[in-house]
mmCIF file of N, CA and C in Angstrom:
data_model
loop_
_atom_site.group_PDB
_atom_site.id
_atom_site.type_symbol
_atom_site.label_atom_id
_atom_site.label_comp_id
_atom_site.label_asym_id
_atom_site.label_seq_id
_atom_site.Cartn_x
_atom_site.Cartn_y
_atom_site.Cartn_z
ATOM 1 N N MET A 1 -58.151 46.193 100.569
ATOM 2 C CA MET A 1 -58.364 45.044 99.930
ATOM 3 C C MET A 1 -58.564 43.438 101.667
ATOM 4 N N PRO A 2 -59.138 42.603 100.992
ATOM 5 C CA PRO A 2 -58.983 41.882 102.588
ATOM 6 C C PRO A 2 -57.678 41.265 103.174
ATOM 7 N N ALA A 3 -56.962 41.358 104.293
ATOM 8 C CA ALA A 3 -56.827 39.814 104.157
ATOM 9 C C ALA A 3 -56.730 38.672 104.149
ATOM 10 N N PRO A 4 -55.532 37.997 103.802
ATOM 11 C CA PRO A 4 -55.712 36.532 103.738
ATOM 12 C C PRO A 4 -56.311 35.888 104.756
ATOM 13 N N ARG A 5 -57.195 34.724 104.348
ATOM 14 C CA ARG A 5 -57.409 34.198 105.797
ATOM 15 C C ARG A 5 -56.870 32.814 106.052
ATOM 16 N N GLU A 6 -56.189 32.915 107.304
ATOM 17 C CA GLU A 6 -54.894 31.558 107.606
ATOM 18 C C GLU A 6 -55.548 30.433 107.642
ATOM 19 N N PHE A 7 -55.101 29.277 106.799
ATOM 20 C CA PHE A 7 -55.336 28.071 106.582
ATOM 21 C C PHE A 7 -55.482 27.610 107.697
ATOM 22 N N ASN A 8 -55.652 26.864 108.343
ATOM 23 C CA ASN A 8 -55.582 26.142 109.628
ATOM 24 C C ASN A 8 -54.603 24.321 109.415
ATOM 25 N N ARG A 9 -53.464 24.249 109.750
ATOM 26 C CA ARG A 9 -52.812 23.448 109.313
ATOM 27 C C ARG A 9 -53.495 22.195 109.946
ATOM 28 N N ARG A 10 -53.553 21.903 110.971
ATOM 29 C CA ARG A 10 -54.232 20.660 112.067
ATOM 30 C C ARG A 10 -54.904 19.603 111.332
ATOM 31 N N ILE A 11 -54.024 18.205 110.968
ATOM 32 C CA ILE A 11 -55.491 17.490 110.002
ATOM 33 C C ILE A 11 -55.457 16.654 111.098
ATOM 34 N N LEU A 12 -56.765 15.974 111.121
ATOM 35 C CA LEU A 12 -56.615 14.692 111.904
ATOM 36 C C LEU A 12 -56.971 13.815 110.750
ATOM 37 N N LEU A 13 -55.599 12.922 111.061
ATOM 38 C CA LEU A 13 -56.074 10.741 110.076
ATOM 39 C C LEU A 13 -56.150 10.426 111.178
ATOM 40 N N VAL A 14 -57.175 9.874 110.495
ATOM 41 C CA VAL A 14 -58.346 8.266 111.161
ATOM 42 C C VAL A 14 -57.332 7.254 110.563
ATOM 43 N N GLU A 15 -56.541 6.744 110.472
ATOM 44 C CA GLU A 15 -56.208 5.345 109.634
ATOM 45 C C GLU A 15 -55.621 4.274 110.763
ATOM 46 N N ASP A 16 -56.469 2.599 110.529
ATOM 47 C CA ASP A 16 -55.691 2.120 111.555
ATOM 48 C C ASP A 16 -54.517 0.993 110.995
ATOM 49 N N ASP A 17 -53.550 1.520 109.400
ATOM 50 C CA ASP A 17 -52.503 0.500 108.892
ATOM 51 C C ASP A 17 -51.149 1.323 109.525
ATOM 52 N N ARG A 18 -50.664 1.260 110.652
ATOM 53 C CA ARG A 18 -49.672 2.096 111.401
ATOM 54 C C ARG A 18 -48.880 2.531 110.127
ATOM 55 N N GLN A 19 -48.519 1.833 108.830
ATOM 56 C CA GLN A 19 -47.539 2.257 107.969
ATOM 57 C C GLN A 19 -48.146 3.476 107.270
ATOM 58 N N ILE A 20 -49.101 3.459 107.092
ATOM 59 C CA ILE A 20 -49.762 4.276 105.935
ATOM 60 C C ILE A 20 -49.662 5.520 106.763
ATOM 61 N N VAL A 21 -50.287 5.314 108.461
ATOM 62 C CA VAL A 21 -50.057 6.581 109.918
ATOM 63 C C VAL A 21 -48.423 7.210 109.490
ATOM 64 N N ASP A 22 -47.657 6.196 108.936
ATOM 65 C CA ASP A 22 -46.136 6.675 109.980
ATOM 66 C C ASP A 22 -45.671 7.696 108.240
ATOM 67 N N LEU A 23 -45.588 6.936 107.347
ATOM 68 C CA LEU A 23 -46.243 7.392 105.783
ATOM 69 C C LEU A 23 -46.334 9.128 106.110
ATOM 70 N N LEU A 24 -47.621 9.078 105.761
ATOM 71 C CA LEU A 24 -48.390 10.473 106.277
ATOM 72 C C LEU A 24 -48.106 11.085 107.275
ATOM 73 N N VAL A 25 -47.874 10.947 108.086
ATOM 74 C CA VAL A 25 -47.459 11.742 109.279
ATOM 75 C C VAL A 25 -45.403 12.619 109.046
ATOM 76 N N LEU A 26 -44.828 11.638 108.496
ATOM 77 C CA LEU A 26 -43.707 11.643 108.046
ATOM 78 C C LEU A 26 -43.777 13.117 106.786
ATOM 79 N N HIS A 27 -44.415 13.017 106.112
ATOM 80 C CA HIS A 27 -45.069 13.989 105.141
ATOM 81 C C HIS A 27 -45.246 15.138 105.693
ATOM 82 N N LEU A 28 -46.529 15.133 106.208
ATOM 83 C CA LEU A 28 -47.327 15.884 106.098
ATOM 84 C C LEU A 28 -46.807 16.986 107.371
ATOM 85 N N THR A 29 -45.816 16.627 108.205
ATOM 86 C CA THR A 29 -45.512 16.935 108.838
ATOM 87 C C THR A 29 -44.116 18.007 108.346
ATOM 88 N N ALA A 30 -43.149 17.668 107.450
ATOM 89 C CA ALA A 30 -42.819 17.832 106.757
ATOM 90 C C ALA A 30 -42.427 18.819 105.265
ATOM 91 N N GLU A 31 -44.233 19.298 105.266
ATOM 92 C CA GLU A 31 -44.575 20.648 104.888
ATOM 93 C C GLU A 31 -45.416 20.999 105.962
ATOM 94 N N GLY A 32 -45.307 20.905 106.831
ATOM 95 C CA GLY A 32 -45.777 21.871 108.088
ATOM 96 C C GLY A 32 -46.646 21.733 108.590
ATOM 97 N N TYR A 33 -47.326 20.722 108.163
ATOM 98 C CA TYR A 33 -48.702 20.349 109.063
ATOM 99 C C TYR A 33 -48.805 20.139 110.209
ATOM 100 N N GLU A 34 -49.628 19.732 110.999
ATOM 101 C CA GLU A 34 -49.599 19.268 112.613
ATOM 102 C C GLU A 34 -50.896 18.358 113.000
ATOM 103 N N ILE A 35 -50.567 16.666 112.436
ATOM 104 C CA ILE A 35 -51.334 16.046 112.840
ATOM 105 C C ILE A 35 -51.518 15.215 114.179
ATOM 106 N N ASP A 36 -52.916 14.653 114.485
ATOM 107 C CA ASP A 36 -53.127 14.129 114.957
ATOM 108 C C ASP A 36 -53.419 12.834 114.228
ATOM 109 N N ALA A 37 -53.404 11.421 115.612
ATOM 110 C CA ALA A 37 -53.851 10.296 114.331
ATOM 111 C C ALA A 37 -54.512 9.128 115.127
ATOM 112 N N ALA A 38 -55.534 9.169 114.610
ATOM 113 C CA ALA A 38 -56.350 7.535 115.370
ATOM 114 C C ALA A 38 -56.150 6.524 114.978
ATOM 115 N N VAL A 39 -56.626 5.456 115.743
ATOM 116 C CA VAL A 39 -56.540 4.206 115.119
ATOM 117 C C VAL A 39 -57.707 3.357 114.527
ATOM 118 N N ASP A 40 -59.012 4.134 114.941
ATOM 119 C CA ASP A 40 -60.028 3.006 114.636
ATOM 120 C C ASP A 40 -60.954 4.652 114.674
ATOM 121 N N GLY A 41 -62.717 4.140 114.567
ATOM 122 C CA GLY A 41 -63.446 5.062 113.718
ATOM 123 C C GLY A 41 -63.915 5.933 115.555
ATOM 124 N N GLU A 42 -63.823 5.343 116.604
ATOM 125 C CA GLU A 42 -64.595 5.771 117.940
ATOM 126 C C GLU A 42 -63.286 6.880 118.546
ATOM 127 N N ALA A 43 -61.898 6.153 118.806
ATOM 128 C CA ALA A 43 -60.963 7.327 118.923
ATOM 129 C C ALA A 43 -60.999 8.748 117.458
ATOM 130 N N GLY A 44 -61.191 7.754 116.541
ATOM 131 C CA GLY A 44 -61.573 9.193 115.691
ATOM 132 C C GLY A 44 -62.131 10.056 115.818
ATOM 133 N N LEU A 45 -63.150 9.872 115.695
ATOM 134 C CA LEU A 45 -64.372 11.029 116.248
ATOM 135 C C LEU A 45 -64.230 11.398 117.464
ATOM 136 N N LEU A 46 -63.940 10.665 118.547
ATOM 137 C CA LEU A 46 -63.482 11.435 120.147
ATOM 138 C C LEU A 46 -62.533 12.843 119.541
ATOM 139 N N ALA A 47 -61.734 12.329 118.468
ATOM 140 C CA ALA A 47 -60.552 13.137 118.570
ATOM 141 C C ALA A 47 -61.055 14.699 118.167
ATOM 142 N N PHE A 48 -62.169 14.208 116.563
ATOM 143 C CA PHE A 48 -62.825 15.360 116.102
ATOM 144 C C PHE A 48 -63.262 16.436 116.910
ATOM 145 N N GLU A 49 -64.546 15.610 117.885
ATOM 146 C CA GLU A 49 -65.003 16.330 119.093
ATOM 147 C C GLU A 49 -64.516 17.583 119.828
ATOM 148 N N GLY A 50 -62.992 17.131 120.116
ATOM 149 C CA GLY A 50 -62.179 18.430 120.459
ATOM 150 C C GLY A 50 -61.855 19.135 119.454
ATOM 151 N N GLY A 51 -62.426 18.749 118.207
ATOM 152 C CA GLY A 51 -62.123 20.281 117.357
ATOM 153 C C GLY A 51 -60.895 20.955 117.214
ATOM 154 N N GLY A 52 -60.983 21.798 116.316
ATOM 155 C CA GLY A 52 -59.834 22.690 115.998
ATOM 156 C C GLY A 52 -59.244 22.379 114.707
ATOM 157 N N TYR A 53 -59.565 21.237 113.886
ATOM 158 C CA TYR A 53 -58.987 21.058 112.841
ATOM 159 C C TYR A 53 -59.162 21.249 111.489
ATOM 160 N N GLY A 54 -58.798 21.626 110.415
ATOM 161 C CA GLY A 54 -59.119 22.373 108.939
ATOM 162 C C GLY A 54 -58.805 21.547 108.128
ATOM 163 N N LEU A 55 -59.049 20.183 108.177
ATOM 164 C CA LEU A 55 -59.075 18.924 107.165
ATOM 165 C C LEU A 55 -59.098 17.254 108.007
ATOM 166 N N VAL A 56 -59.797 16.563 107.420
ATOM 167 C CA VAL A 56 -59.849 15.133 108.123
ATOM 168 C C VAL A 56 -59.153 14.476 106.951
ATOM 169 N N ILE A 57 -58.290 13.810 107.155
ATOM 170 C CA ILE A 57 -58.355 12.367 106.446
ATOM 171 C C ILE A 57 -58.949 11.158 107.123
ATOM 172 N N LEU A 58 -59.295 10.205 106.717
ATOM 173 C CA LEU A 58 -60.710 9.267 106.983
ATOM 174 C C LEU A 58 -60.333 7.799 106.085
ATOM 175 N N ASP A 59 -59.601 7.130 107.232
ATOM 176 C CA ASP A 59 -60.085 5.119 106.214
ATOM 177 C C ASP A 59 -61.198 5.001 106.261
ATOM 178 N N TRP A 60 -61.506 4.392 104.697
ATOM 179 C CA TRP A 60 -63.002 3.778 104.637
ATOM 180 C C TRP A 60 -62.814 2.907 105.522
ATOM 181 N N ASN A 61 -62.532 1.947 105.573
ATOM 182 C CA ASN A 61 -62.435 0.153 106.725
ATOM 183 C C ASN A 61 -62.043 0.748 108.006
ATOM 184 N N LEU A 62 -62.443 0.707 108.871
ATOM 185 C CA LEU A 62 -61.938 1.442 110.299
ATOM 186 C C LEU A 62 -62.296 0.513 110.711
ATOM 187 N N PRO A 63 -61.675 -0.058 112.307
ATOM 188 C CA PRO A 63 -62.356 -0.693 113.199
ATOM 189 C C PRO A 63 -63.101 0.426 114.410
ATOM 190 N N THR A 64 -64.208 -0.087 115.064
ATOM 191 C CA THR A 64 -65.029 -0.130 116.176
ATOM 192 C C THR A 64 -66.154 0.602 115.325
ATOM 193 N N LEU A 65 -65.871 2.024 114.063
ATOM 194 C CA LEU A 65 -67.020 2.264 113.525
ATOM 195 C C LEU A 65 -66.427 2.502 112.021
ATOM 196 N N SER A 66 -67.182 2.448 110.633
ATOM 197 C CA SER A 66 -66.385 2.234 109.534
ATOM 198 C C SER A 66 -66.281 4.164 109.367
ATOM 199 N N GLY A 67 -65.688 4.409 108.467
ATOM 200 C CA GLY A 67 -65.194 5.344 108.145
ATOM 201 C C GLY A 67 -66.562 6.649 107.549
ATOM 202 N N LEU A 68 -67.302 5.793 106.804
ATOM 203 C CA LEU A 68 -68.574 5.670 106.454
ATOM 204 C C LEU A 68 -69.474 6.285 107.475
ATOM 205 N N GLU A 69 -69.224 5.641 108.531
ATOM 206 C CA GLU A 69 -70.302 5.573 110.404
ATOM 207 C C GLU A 69 -69.735 7.059 110.459
ATOM 208 N N VAL A 70 -67.721 7.541 110.622
ATOM 209 C CA VAL A 70 -67.231 8.538 110.947
ATOM 210 C C VAL A 70 -67.987 10.146 110.709
ATOM 211 N N LEU A 71 -67.371 9.742 109.286
ATOM 212 C CA LEU A 71 -67.709 10.711 108.176
ATOM 213 C C LEU A 71 -69.635 11.540 108.462
ATOM 214 N N ARG A 72 -70.459 10.128 108.378
ATOM 215 C CA ARG A 72 -71.730 11.017 108.747
ATOM 216 C C ARG A 72 -72.122 11.408 110.354
ATOM 217 N N ALA A 73 -71.041 11.291 111.305
ATOM 218 C CA ALA A 73 -71.099 11.717 112.301
ATOM 219 C C ALA A 73 -70.227 13.173 112.076
ATOM 220 N N ILE A 74 -69.434 13.423 111.830
ATOM 221 C CA ILE A 74 -68.727 15.290 111.153
ATOM 222 C C ILE A 74 -70.088 15.717 110.184
ATOM 223 N N ARG A 75 -70.450 15.336 109.604
ATOM 224 C CA ARG A 75 -71.152 15.836 108.743
ATOM 225 C C ARG A 75 -72.493 16.130 109.776
ATOM 226 N N ALA A 76 -73.178 15.549 110.323
ATOM 227 C CA ALA A 76 -73.668 15.956 111.558
ATOM 228 C C ALA A 76 -73.277 17.593 112.666
ATOM 229 N N ARG A 77 -71.857 16.890 112.953
ATOM 230 C CA ARG A 77 -71.454 18.172 113.726
ATOM 231 C C ARG A 77 -71.438 19.152 112.778
ATOM 232 N N ASP A 78 -70.641 19.292 111.545
ATOM 233 C CA ASP A 78 -69.910 20.442 110.768
ATOM 234 C C ASP A 78 -69.771 19.966 109.316
ATOM 235 N N THR A 79 -71.155 20.675 108.450
ATOM 236 C CA THR A 79 -70.305 20.418 107.416
ATOM 237 C C THR A 79 -69.405 20.839 106.150
ATOM 238 N N ARG A 80 -68.909 21.840 107.297
ATOM 239 C CA ARG A 80 -67.680 22.482 106.298
ATOM 240 C C ARG A 80 -66.387 22.120 106.238
ATOM 241 N N ILE A 81 -65.874 21.623 107.217
ATOM 242 C CA ILE A 81 -64.961 21.285 107.083
ATOM 243 C C ILE A 81 -64.655 20.048 105.941
ATOM 244 N N PRO A 82 -63.318 19.563 105.292
ATOM 245 C CA PRO A 82 -62.892 18.746 104.093
ATOM 246 C C PRO A 82 -62.422 17.638 105.002
ATOM 247 N N VAL A 83 -63.010 16.432 103.863
ATOM 248 C CA VAL A 83 -62.373 15.446 104.062
ATOM 249 C C VAL A 83 -62.260 14.569 103.152
ATOM 250 N N MET A 84 -60.993 13.321 103.555
ATOM 251 C CA MET A 84 -60.328 13.137 102.178
ATOM 252 C C MET A 84 -60.315 11.577 102.838
ATOM 253 N N MET A 85 -61.182 10.975 101.634
ATOM 254 C CA MET A 85 -61.115 9.693 102.086
ATOM 255 C C MET A 85 -60.027 8.777 101.534
ATOM 256 N N LEU A 86 -59.778 7.533 102.554
ATOM 257 C CA LEU A 86 -58.585 7.064 101.863
ATOM 258 C C LEU A 86 -58.879 5.519 101.787
ATOM 259 N N THR A 87 -59.212 4.886 100.760
ATOM 260 C CA THR A 87 -59.952 3.459 100.580
ATOM 261 C C THR A 87 -58.497 2.453 99.777
ATOM 262 N N GLY A 88 -58.754 1.465 99.876
ATOM 263 C CA GLY A 88 -57.893 0.198 99.180
ATOM 264 C C GLY A 88 -59.227 -0.092 98.079
ATOM 265 N N ARG A 89 -60.262 0.360 98.245
ATOM 266 C CA ARG A 89 -61.642 -0.072 97.623
ATOM 267 C C ARG A 89 -61.541 0.426 95.855
ATOM 268 N N GLY A 90 -61.928 0.101 94.951
ATOM 269 C CA GLY A 90 -61.408 -0.431 93.441
ATOM 270 C C GLY A 90 -62.432 0.781 93.181
ATOM 271 N N ASP A 91 -63.564 1.141 93.684
ATOM 272 C CA ASP A 91 -64.497 1.725 92.615
ATOM 273 C C ASP A 91 -64.932 3.245 93.787
ATOM 274 N N GLU A 92 -65.516 3.921 93.366
ATOM 275 C CA GLU A 92 -65.681 5.223 93.931
ATOM 276 C C GLU A 92 -67.461 4.926 94.676
ATOM 277 N N ALA A 93 -67.743 5.157 95.696
ATOM 278 C CA ALA A 93 -69.366 4.716 96.300
ATOM 279 C C ALA A 93 -69.670 6.154 96.471
#
């Protein structure tokens, strides 16, 4: 039986609302995750290019580049990394 693959516990959080960032960092680090946070789309994309993330949590409405633009750029570079979108929108896009 093959050894289980180790789960990458590094998360990139791209969110411009400081309260949401603080709340997610508090809870996710308590669960053993390592969080890197970026406050706008450009900073998030730059952090992503540094690599090494097991998950990206991405706000839909961001300054500089929208979450959708960041997602498109991420997918152009890596189609396998999971991305969780955060949004205050009331519908699915």
